[in-house]
Tab-separated table of C-alpha atoms and ligand atoms in Angstrom:
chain	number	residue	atom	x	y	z
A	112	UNK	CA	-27.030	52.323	-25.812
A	113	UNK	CA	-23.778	50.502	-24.957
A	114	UNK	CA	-23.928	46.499	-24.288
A	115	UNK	CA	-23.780	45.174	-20.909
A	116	UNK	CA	-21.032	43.040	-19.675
A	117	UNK	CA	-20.748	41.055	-16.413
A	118	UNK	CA	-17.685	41.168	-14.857
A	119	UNK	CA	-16.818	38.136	-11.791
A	120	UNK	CA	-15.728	41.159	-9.676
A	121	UNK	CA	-13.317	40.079	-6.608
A	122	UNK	CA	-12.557	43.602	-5.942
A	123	UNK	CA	-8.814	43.113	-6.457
A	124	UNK	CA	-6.642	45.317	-8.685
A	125	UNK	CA	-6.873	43.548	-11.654
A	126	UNK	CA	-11.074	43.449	-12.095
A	127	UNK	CA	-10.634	46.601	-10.428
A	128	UNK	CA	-8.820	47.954	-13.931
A	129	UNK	CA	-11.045	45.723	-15.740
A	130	UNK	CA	-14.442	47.691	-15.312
A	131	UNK	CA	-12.476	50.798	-16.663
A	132	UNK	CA	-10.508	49.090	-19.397
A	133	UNK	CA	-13.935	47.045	-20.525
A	134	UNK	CA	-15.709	50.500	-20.791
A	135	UNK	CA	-12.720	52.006	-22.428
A	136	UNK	CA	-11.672	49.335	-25.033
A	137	UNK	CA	-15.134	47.763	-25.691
A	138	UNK	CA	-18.146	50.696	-24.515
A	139	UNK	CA	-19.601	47.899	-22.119
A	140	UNK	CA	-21.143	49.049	-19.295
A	141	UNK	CA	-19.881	46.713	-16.706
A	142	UNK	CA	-22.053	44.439	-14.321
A	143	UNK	CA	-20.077	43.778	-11.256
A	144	UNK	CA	-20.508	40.160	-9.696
A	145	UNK	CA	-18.872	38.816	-6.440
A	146	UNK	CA	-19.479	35.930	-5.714
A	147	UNK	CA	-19.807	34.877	-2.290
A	148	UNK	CA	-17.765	31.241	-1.771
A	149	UNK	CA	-16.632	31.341	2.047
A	150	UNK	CA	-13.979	34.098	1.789
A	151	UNK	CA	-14.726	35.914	4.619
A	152	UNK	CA	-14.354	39.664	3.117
A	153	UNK	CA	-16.259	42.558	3.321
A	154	UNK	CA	-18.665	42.160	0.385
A	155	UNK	CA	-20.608	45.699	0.815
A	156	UNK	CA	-17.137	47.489	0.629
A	157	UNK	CA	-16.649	45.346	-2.518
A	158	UNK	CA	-19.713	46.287	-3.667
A	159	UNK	CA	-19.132	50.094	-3.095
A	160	UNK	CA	-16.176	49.788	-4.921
A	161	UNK	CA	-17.445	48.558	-7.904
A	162	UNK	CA	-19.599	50.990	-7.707
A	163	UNK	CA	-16.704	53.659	-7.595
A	164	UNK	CA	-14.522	52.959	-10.075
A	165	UNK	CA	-17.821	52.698	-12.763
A	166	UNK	CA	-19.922	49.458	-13.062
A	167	UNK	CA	-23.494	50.628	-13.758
A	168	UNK	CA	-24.585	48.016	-11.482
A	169	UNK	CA	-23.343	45.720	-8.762
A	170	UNK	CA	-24.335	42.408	-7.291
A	171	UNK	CA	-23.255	40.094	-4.637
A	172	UNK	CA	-23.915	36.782	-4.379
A	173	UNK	CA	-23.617	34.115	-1.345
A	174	UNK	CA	-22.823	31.178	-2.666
A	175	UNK	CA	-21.805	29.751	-0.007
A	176	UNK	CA	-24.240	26.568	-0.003
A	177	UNK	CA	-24.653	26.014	-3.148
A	178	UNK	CA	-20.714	25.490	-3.651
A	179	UNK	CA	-20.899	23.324	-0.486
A	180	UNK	CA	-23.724	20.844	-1.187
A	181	UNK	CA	-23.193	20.521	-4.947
A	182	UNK	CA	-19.280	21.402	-5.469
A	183	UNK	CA	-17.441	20.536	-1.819
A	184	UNK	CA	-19.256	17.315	-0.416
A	185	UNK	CA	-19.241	15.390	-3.767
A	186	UNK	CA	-15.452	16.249	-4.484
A	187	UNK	CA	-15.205	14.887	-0.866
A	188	UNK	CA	-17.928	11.694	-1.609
A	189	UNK	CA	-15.153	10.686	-4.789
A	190	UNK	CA	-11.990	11.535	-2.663
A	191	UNK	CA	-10.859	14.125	-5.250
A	192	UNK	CA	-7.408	15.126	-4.588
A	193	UNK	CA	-5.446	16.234	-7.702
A	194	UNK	CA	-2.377	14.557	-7.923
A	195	UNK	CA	-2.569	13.575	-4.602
A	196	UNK	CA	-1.960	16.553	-3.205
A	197	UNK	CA	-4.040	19.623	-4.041
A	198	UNK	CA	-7.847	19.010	-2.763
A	199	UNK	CA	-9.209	21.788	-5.436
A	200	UNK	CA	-10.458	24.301	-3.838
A	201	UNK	CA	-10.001	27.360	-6.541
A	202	UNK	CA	-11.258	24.606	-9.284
A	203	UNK	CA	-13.951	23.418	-7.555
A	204	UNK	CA	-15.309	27.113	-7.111
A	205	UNK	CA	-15.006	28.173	-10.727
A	206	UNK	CA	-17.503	26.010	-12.853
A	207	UNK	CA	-20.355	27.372	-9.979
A	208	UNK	CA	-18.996	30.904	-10.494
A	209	UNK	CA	-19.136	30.605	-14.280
A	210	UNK	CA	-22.851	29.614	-13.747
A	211	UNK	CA	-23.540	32.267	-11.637
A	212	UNK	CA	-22.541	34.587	-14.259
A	213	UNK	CA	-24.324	33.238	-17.095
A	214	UNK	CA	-27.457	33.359	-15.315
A	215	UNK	CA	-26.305	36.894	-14.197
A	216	UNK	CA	-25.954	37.906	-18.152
A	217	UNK	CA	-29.350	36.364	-18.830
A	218	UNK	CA	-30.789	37.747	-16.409
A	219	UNK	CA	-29.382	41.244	-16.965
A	220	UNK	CA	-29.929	40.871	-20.871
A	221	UNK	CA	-25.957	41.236	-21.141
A	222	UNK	CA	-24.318	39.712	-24.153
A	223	UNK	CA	-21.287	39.549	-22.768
A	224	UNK	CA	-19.097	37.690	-19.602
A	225	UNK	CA	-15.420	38.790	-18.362
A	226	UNK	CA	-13.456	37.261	-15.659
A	227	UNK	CA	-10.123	38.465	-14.256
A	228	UNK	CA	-7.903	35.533	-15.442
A	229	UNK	CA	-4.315	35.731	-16.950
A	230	UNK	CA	-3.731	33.764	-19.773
A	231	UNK	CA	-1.029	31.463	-18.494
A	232	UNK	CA	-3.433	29.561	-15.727
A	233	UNK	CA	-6.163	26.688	-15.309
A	234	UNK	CA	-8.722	29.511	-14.138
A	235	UNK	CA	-9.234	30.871	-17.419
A	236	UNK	CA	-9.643	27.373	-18.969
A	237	UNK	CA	-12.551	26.416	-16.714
A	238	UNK	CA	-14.089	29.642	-17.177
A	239	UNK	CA	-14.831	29.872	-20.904
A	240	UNK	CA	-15.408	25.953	-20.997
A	241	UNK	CA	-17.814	26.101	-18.419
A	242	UNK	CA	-19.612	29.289	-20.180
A	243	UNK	CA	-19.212	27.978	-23.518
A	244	UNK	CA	-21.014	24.981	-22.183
A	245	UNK	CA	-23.554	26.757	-20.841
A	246	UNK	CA	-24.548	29.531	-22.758
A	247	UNK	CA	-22.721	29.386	-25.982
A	248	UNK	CA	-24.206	32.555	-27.223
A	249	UNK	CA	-22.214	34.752	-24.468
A	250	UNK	CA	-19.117	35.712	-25.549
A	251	UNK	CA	-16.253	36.300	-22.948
A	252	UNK	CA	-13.629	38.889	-22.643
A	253	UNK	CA	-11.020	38.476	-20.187
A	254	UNK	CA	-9.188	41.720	-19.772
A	255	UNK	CA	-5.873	40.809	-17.928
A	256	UNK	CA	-5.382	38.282	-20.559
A	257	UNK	CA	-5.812	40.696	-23.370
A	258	UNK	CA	-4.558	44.089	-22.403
A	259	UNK	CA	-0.843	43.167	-21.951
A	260	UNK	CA	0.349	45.346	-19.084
A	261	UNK	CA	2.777	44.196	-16.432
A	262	UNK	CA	1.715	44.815	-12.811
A	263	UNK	CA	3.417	48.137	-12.701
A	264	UNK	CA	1.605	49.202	-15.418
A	265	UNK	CA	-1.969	47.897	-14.395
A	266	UNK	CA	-0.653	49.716	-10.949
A	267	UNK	CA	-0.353	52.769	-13.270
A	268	UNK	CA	-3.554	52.760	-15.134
A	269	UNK	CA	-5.518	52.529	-12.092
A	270	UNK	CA	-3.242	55.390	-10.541
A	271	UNK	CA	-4.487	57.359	-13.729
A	272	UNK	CA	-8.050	56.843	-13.035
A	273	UNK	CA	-8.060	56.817	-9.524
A	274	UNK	CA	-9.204	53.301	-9.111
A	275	UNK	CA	-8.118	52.898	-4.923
A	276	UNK	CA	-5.358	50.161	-5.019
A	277	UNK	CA	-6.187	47.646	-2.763
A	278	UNK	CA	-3.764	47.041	0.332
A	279	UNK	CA	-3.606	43.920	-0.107
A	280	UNK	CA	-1.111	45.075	-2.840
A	281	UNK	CA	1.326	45.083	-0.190
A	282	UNK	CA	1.134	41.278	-0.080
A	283	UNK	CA	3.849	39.500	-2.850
A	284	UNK	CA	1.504	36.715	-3.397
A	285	UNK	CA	-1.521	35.605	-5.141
A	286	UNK	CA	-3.705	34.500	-3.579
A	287	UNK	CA	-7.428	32.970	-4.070
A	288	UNK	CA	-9.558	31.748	-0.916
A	289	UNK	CA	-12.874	29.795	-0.404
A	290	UNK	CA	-14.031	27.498	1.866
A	291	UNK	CA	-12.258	24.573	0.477
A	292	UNK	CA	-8.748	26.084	0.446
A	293	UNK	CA	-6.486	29.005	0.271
A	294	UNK	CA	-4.048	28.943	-3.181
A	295	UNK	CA	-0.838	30.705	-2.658
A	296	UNK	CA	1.097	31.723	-5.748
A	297	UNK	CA	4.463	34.288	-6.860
A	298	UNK	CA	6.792	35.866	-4.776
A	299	UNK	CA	9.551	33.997	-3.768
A	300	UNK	CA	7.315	30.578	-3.672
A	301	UNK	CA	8.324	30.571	-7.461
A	302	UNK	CA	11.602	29.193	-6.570
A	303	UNK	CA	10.989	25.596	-5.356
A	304	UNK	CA	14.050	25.317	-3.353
A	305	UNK	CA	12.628	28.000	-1.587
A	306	UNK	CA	10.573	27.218	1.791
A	307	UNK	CA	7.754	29.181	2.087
A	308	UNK	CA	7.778	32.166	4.189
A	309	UNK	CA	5.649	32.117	7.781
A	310	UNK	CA	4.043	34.935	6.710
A	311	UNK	CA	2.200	33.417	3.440
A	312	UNK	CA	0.301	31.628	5.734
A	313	UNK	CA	-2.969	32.817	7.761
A	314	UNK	CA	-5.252	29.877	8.287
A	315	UNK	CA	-2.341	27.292	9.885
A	316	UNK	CA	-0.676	27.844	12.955
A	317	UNK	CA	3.257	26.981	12.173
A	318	UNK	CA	3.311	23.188	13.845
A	319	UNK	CA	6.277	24.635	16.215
A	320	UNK	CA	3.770	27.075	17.295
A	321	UNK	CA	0.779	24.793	18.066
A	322	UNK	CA	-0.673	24.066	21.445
A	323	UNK	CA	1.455	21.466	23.468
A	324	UNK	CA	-1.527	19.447	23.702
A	325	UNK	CA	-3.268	17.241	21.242
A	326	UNK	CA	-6.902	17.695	20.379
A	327	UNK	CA	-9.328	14.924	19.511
A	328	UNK	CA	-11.966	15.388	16.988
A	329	UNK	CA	-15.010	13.112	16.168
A	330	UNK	CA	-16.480	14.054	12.866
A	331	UNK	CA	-19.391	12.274	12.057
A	332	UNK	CA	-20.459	11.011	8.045
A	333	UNK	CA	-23.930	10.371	6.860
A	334	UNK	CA	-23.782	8.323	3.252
A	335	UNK	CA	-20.349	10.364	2.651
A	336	UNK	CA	-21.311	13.471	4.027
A	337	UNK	CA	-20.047	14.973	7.232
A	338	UNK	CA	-22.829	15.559	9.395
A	339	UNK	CA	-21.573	16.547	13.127
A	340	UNK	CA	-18.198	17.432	14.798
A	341	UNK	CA	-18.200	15.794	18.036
A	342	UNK	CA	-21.756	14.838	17.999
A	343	UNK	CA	-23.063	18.147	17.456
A	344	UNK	CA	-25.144	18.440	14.287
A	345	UNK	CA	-24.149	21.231	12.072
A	346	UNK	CA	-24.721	22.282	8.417
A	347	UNK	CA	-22.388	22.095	5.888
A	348	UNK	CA	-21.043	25.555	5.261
A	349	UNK	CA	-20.272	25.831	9.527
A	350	UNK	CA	-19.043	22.144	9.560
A	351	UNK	CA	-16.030	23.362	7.586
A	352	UNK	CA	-15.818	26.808	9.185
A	353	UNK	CA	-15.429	24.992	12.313
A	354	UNK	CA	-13.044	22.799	11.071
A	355	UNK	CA	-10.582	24.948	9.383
A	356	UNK	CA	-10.588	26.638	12.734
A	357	UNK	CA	-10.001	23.561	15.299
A	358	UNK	CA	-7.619	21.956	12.722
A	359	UNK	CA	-5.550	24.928	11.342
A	360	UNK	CA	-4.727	26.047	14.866
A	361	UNK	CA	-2.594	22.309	15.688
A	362	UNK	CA	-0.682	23.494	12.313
A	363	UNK	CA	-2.639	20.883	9.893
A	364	UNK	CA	-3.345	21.967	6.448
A	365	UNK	CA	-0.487	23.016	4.916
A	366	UNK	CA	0.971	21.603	1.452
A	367	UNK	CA	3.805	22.672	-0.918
A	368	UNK	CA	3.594	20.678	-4.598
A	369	UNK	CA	4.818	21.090	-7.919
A	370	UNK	CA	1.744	20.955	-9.829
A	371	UNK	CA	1.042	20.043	-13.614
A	372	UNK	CA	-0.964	22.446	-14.835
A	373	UNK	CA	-3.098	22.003	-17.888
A	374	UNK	CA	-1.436	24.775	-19.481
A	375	UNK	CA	1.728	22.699	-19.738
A	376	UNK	CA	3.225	24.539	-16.799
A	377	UNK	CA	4.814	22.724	-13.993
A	378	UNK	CA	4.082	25.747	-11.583
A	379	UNK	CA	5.124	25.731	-7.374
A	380	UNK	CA	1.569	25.960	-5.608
A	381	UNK	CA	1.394	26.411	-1.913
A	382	UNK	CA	-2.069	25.421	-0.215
A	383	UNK	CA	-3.152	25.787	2.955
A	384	UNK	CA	-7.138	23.593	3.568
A	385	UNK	CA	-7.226	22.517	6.976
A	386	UNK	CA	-10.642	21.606	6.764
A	387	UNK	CA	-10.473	19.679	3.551
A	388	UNK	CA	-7.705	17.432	4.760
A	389	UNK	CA	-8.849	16.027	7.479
A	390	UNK	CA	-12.405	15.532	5.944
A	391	UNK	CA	-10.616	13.669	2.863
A	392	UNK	CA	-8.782	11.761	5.043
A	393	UNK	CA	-11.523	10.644	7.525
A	394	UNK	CA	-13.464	10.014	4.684
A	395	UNK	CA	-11.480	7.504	3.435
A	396	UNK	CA	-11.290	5.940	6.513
A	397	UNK	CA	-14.497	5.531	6.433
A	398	UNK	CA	-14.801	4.073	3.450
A	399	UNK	CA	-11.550	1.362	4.061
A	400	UNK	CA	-14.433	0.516	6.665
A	401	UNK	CA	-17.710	0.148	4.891
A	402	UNK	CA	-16.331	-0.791	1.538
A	403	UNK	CA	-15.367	-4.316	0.045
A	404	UNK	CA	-11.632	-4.589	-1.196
A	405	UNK	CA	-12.441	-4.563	-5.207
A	406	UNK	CA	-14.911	-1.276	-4.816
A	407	UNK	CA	-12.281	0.450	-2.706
A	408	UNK	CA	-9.748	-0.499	-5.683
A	409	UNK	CA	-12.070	0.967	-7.977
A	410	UNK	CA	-13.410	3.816	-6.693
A	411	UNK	CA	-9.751	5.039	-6.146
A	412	UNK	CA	-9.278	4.943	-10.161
A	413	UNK	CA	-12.608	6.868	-10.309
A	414	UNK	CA	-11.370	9.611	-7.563
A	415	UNK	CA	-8.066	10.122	-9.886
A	416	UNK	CA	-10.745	10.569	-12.656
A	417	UNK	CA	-12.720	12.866	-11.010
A	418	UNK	CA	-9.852	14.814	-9.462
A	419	UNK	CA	-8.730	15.470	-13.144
A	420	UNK	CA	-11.611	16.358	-14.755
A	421	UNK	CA	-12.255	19.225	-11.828
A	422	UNK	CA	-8.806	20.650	-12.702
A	423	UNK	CA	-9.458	20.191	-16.198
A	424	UNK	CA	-12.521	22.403	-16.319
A	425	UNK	CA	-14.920	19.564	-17.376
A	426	UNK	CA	-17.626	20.048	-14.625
A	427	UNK	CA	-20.173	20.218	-17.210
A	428	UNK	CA	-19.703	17.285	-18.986
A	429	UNK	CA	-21.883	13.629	-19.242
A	430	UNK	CA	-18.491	12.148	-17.707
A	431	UNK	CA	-18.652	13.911	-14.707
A	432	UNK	CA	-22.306	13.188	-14.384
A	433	UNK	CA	-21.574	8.914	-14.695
A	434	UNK	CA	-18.982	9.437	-12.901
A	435	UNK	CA	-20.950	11.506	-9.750
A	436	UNK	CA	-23.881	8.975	-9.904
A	437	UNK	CA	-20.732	6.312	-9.306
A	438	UNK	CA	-19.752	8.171	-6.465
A	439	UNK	CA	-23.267	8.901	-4.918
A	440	UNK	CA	-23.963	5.185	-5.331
A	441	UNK	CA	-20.937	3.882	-3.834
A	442	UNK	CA	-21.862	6.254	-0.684
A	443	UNK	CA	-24.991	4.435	0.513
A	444	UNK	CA	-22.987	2.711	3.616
A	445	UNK	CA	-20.860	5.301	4.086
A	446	UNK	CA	-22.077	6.232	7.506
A	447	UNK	CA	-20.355	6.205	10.958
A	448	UNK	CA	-17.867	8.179	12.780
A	449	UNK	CA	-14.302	8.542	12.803
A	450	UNK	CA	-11.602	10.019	15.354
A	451	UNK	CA	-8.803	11.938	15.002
A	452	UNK	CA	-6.040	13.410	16.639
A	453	UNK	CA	-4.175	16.755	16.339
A	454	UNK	CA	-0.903	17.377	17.137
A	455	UNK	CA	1.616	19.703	15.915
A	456	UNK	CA	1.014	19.527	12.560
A	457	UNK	CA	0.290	16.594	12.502
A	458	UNK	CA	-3.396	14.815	11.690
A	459	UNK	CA	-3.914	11.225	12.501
A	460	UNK	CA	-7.279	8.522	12.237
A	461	UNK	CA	-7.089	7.062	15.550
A	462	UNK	CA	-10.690	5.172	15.657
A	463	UNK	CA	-13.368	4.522	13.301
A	464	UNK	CA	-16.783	2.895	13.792
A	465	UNK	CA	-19.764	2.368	11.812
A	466	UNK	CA	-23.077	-0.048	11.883
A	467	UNK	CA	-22.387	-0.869	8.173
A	468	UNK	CA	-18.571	-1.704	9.056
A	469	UNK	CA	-17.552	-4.881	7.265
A	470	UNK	CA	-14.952	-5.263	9.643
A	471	UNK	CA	-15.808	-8.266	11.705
A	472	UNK	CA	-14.059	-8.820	15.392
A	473	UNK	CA	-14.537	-12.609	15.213
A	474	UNK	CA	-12.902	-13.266	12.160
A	475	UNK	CA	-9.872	-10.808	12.809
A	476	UNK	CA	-9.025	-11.429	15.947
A	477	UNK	CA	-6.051	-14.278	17.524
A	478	UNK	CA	-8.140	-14.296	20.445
A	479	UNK	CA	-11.165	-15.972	22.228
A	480	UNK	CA	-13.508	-15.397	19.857
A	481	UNK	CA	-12.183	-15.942	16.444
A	482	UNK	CA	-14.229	-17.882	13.962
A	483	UNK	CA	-12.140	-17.869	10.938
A	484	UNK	CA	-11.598	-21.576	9.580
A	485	UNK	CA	-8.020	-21.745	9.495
A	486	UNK	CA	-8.587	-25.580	8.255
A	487	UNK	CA	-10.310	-24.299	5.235
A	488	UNK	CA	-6.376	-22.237	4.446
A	489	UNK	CA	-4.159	-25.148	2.873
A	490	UNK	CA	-6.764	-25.641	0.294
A	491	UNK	CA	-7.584	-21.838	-0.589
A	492	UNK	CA	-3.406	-21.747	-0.618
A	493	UNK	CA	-3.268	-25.232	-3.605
A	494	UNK	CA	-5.764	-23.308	-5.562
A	495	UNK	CA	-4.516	-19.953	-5.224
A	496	UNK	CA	-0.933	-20.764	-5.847
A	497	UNK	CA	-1.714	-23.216	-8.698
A	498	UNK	CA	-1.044	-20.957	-11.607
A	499	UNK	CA	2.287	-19.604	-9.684
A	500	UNK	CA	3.583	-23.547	-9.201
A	501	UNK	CA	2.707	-24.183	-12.906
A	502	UNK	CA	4.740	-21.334	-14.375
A	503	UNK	CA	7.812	-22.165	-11.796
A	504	UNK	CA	7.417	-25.878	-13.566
A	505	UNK	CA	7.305	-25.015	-17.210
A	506	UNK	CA	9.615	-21.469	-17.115
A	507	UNK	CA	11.235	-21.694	-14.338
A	508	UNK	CA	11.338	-19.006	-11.351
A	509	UNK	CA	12.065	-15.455	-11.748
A	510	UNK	CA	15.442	-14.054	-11.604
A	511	UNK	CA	15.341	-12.370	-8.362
A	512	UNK	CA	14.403	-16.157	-7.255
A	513	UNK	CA	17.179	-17.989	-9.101
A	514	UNK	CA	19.729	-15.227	-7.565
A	515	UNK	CA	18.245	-15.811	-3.947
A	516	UNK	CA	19.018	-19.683	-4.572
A	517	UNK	CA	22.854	-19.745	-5.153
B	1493	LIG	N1	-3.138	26.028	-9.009
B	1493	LIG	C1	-4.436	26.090	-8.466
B	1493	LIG	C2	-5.457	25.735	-9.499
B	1493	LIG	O1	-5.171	25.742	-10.657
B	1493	LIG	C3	-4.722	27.387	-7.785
B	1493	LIG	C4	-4.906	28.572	-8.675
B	1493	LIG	C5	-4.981	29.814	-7.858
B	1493	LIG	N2	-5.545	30.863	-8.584
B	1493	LIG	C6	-5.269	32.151	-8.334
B	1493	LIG	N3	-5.925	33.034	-8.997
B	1493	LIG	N4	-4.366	32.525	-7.439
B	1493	LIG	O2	-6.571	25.416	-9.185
């Protein structure tokens, strides 16, 4: 009896190929496994496919709220953002996906896990760390890393075997979709003087081609966690549904960055996460809100943290946990509401409220009202600026300061 293999099946060309060439090259039988994470395709005809082209057995699996509640909302609760840019939407959804398919293996008494990854990318990293981690008995094959055939050639093999090429073959791009984010990759985006063609983009509206009038959006956070969109309760996987909707049509979402990836590559990445921006961003308003000065300084040093270690694979680690039980701690007044406002392309905070605010009227105001004890200033000012006054004594001002006095 051959071993069993199981294959993170996206139906594309490429793990298309794979369940032939892993039957081929290795006698596995293959396992198909799609995983469900908010991509809006038609899973049964992905299943039937599998199916078709000769995995003994296929499986589909919505994982749609796990990868919200325990992937999406805490990336959001730490404000990860990898180098300020890219919110992390294809590495956020791999460490889940790599657990789905170890328990898949177990489960299915396969010895074996493959995954559709080339070997020049971050994907194939936080696959095989995230298995290894998990189940370091399983060993993993990944086929389009291994079998060394260009895309004409893969086109070929599956011509051969009459594997149905996907029409999406049409499209020049890679691309990978969840929830969180659409990635963009190849084509023409791999020149970076290059703008980025209209048609690369589905979920964003170009901002020339938004509605002439702005939309306002409420979004309401309960300990970090966005909770309603204009007071209307909603859970977490239609929360962002609904947002990539309202906030991609006004042309929000879109980014274009020269990435670093962990590879060593500096690679042109094109995102489009409509939802994901504006929830990052109200969520920090939020926090500039409900959080003292020195944990807002902080927590942004933990968020740059976190931000790597998600692109670095390292879900599964004891850093990520301290860090996370940082992050959930830091959350606990993190509640309120915050408005925005859409315009052609653009997405700004135009209110925020919250019971826990720390912002205080009476001492920020100039008028009627105001509290502050502007008698108590001189002396805060002698104390404060004592160290700077000794220095200027003893070495003498900086240079910018003698230049400013001649
Ligand atoms: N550069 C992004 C990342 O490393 C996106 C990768 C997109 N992956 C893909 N198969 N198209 O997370």
């Amino acid at each position: 009896m051959s071993d069993k293999v199981v294959l993170a099946y996206s139906g594309g060309l490429d793990t298309s190929v794979a369940i032939k060439w892993l039957k081929e090259k290795y006698d596995l039988d293959v396992i198909a496994l799609t995983i469900d994470v908010g991509n809006e395709r038609d899973f049964s005809a992905i299943r039937q496919k599998a199916l078709k082209v000769g995995a003994v057995k296929a499986l589909v699996k919505d994982a749609k709220e796990l990868f919200v509640n325990y992937f999406i909302f805490p990336a959001l609760q730490a404000d990860a953002i990898y180098e300020g840019q890219y919110p992390l939407a294809t590495a956020l959804s791999r460490p889940l996906m790599a657990k789905l398919l170890v328990d898949a293996a177990l489960e299915e008494g396969a010895s074996v896990v493959a995954h559709g990854c080339t070997g020049k990318g971050n994907d194939q990293v936080r696959f095989e760390v995230s298995v290894n981690a998990l189940a370091p008995s399983l060993k993993i094959v990944a086929p389009a890393r291994e079998w060394g055939m260009t895309r004409e050639e893969t086109i070929k093999y599956a011509e051969r075997y009459g594997i149905p090429l996907p029409i999406t073959l049409a499209s020049p791009y890679s691309i990978d979709e969840n929830l969180w984010g659409r990635s963009i990759e190849c084509g023409v985006l791999e020149d970076p003087w290059v703008e980025p063609p209209e048609e690369a983009f589905t979920w964003t509206k170009a901002p020339t081609e938004a509605p002439n009038e702005p939309d306002y959006i409420e979004i309401g956070f309960d300990r970090g966690i966005p909770i309603t969109i204009d007071g209307q309760k909603l859970d977490g996987v239609s929360l962002i549904r609904r947002l990539n909707e309202l906030v991609g049509r006004h042309g929000v979402g879109r980014i274009d960055h020269v990435e670093n990836r962990l590879v060593g590559i500096k690679s042109r990445e094109i995102y489009e996460a409509p939802a994901a921006i504006v929830l990052l961003q109200a969520h920090q308003a939020l926090e500039a809100m409900t959080l003292a000065k020195d944990q807002l300084r902080f927590k942004q040093k933990v968020a740059q943290e976190y931000a790597d270690l998600i692109y670095n694979g390292l879900w599964f680690t004891s850093l990520h946990q301290d860090l996370a039980a940082y992050v959930q701690s830091s959350q606990r007044f993190v509640t309120g509401s915050v408005r925005l406002k859409l315009f052609k392309g653009s997405c700004r905070v135009v209110g925020r409220k919250s019971d826990k605010s720390l912002y205080s009227f009476g001492l920020a105001t100039y008028d009627k009202g105001d509290v502050f004890d502007q008698s108590a200033s001189p002396g805060f000012i002698h104390i404060w600026g004592l160290p700077v006054r000794t220095q200027a004594q003893v070495q003498g001002v900086s240079s910018l300061g003698e230049k400013l006095k001649k």
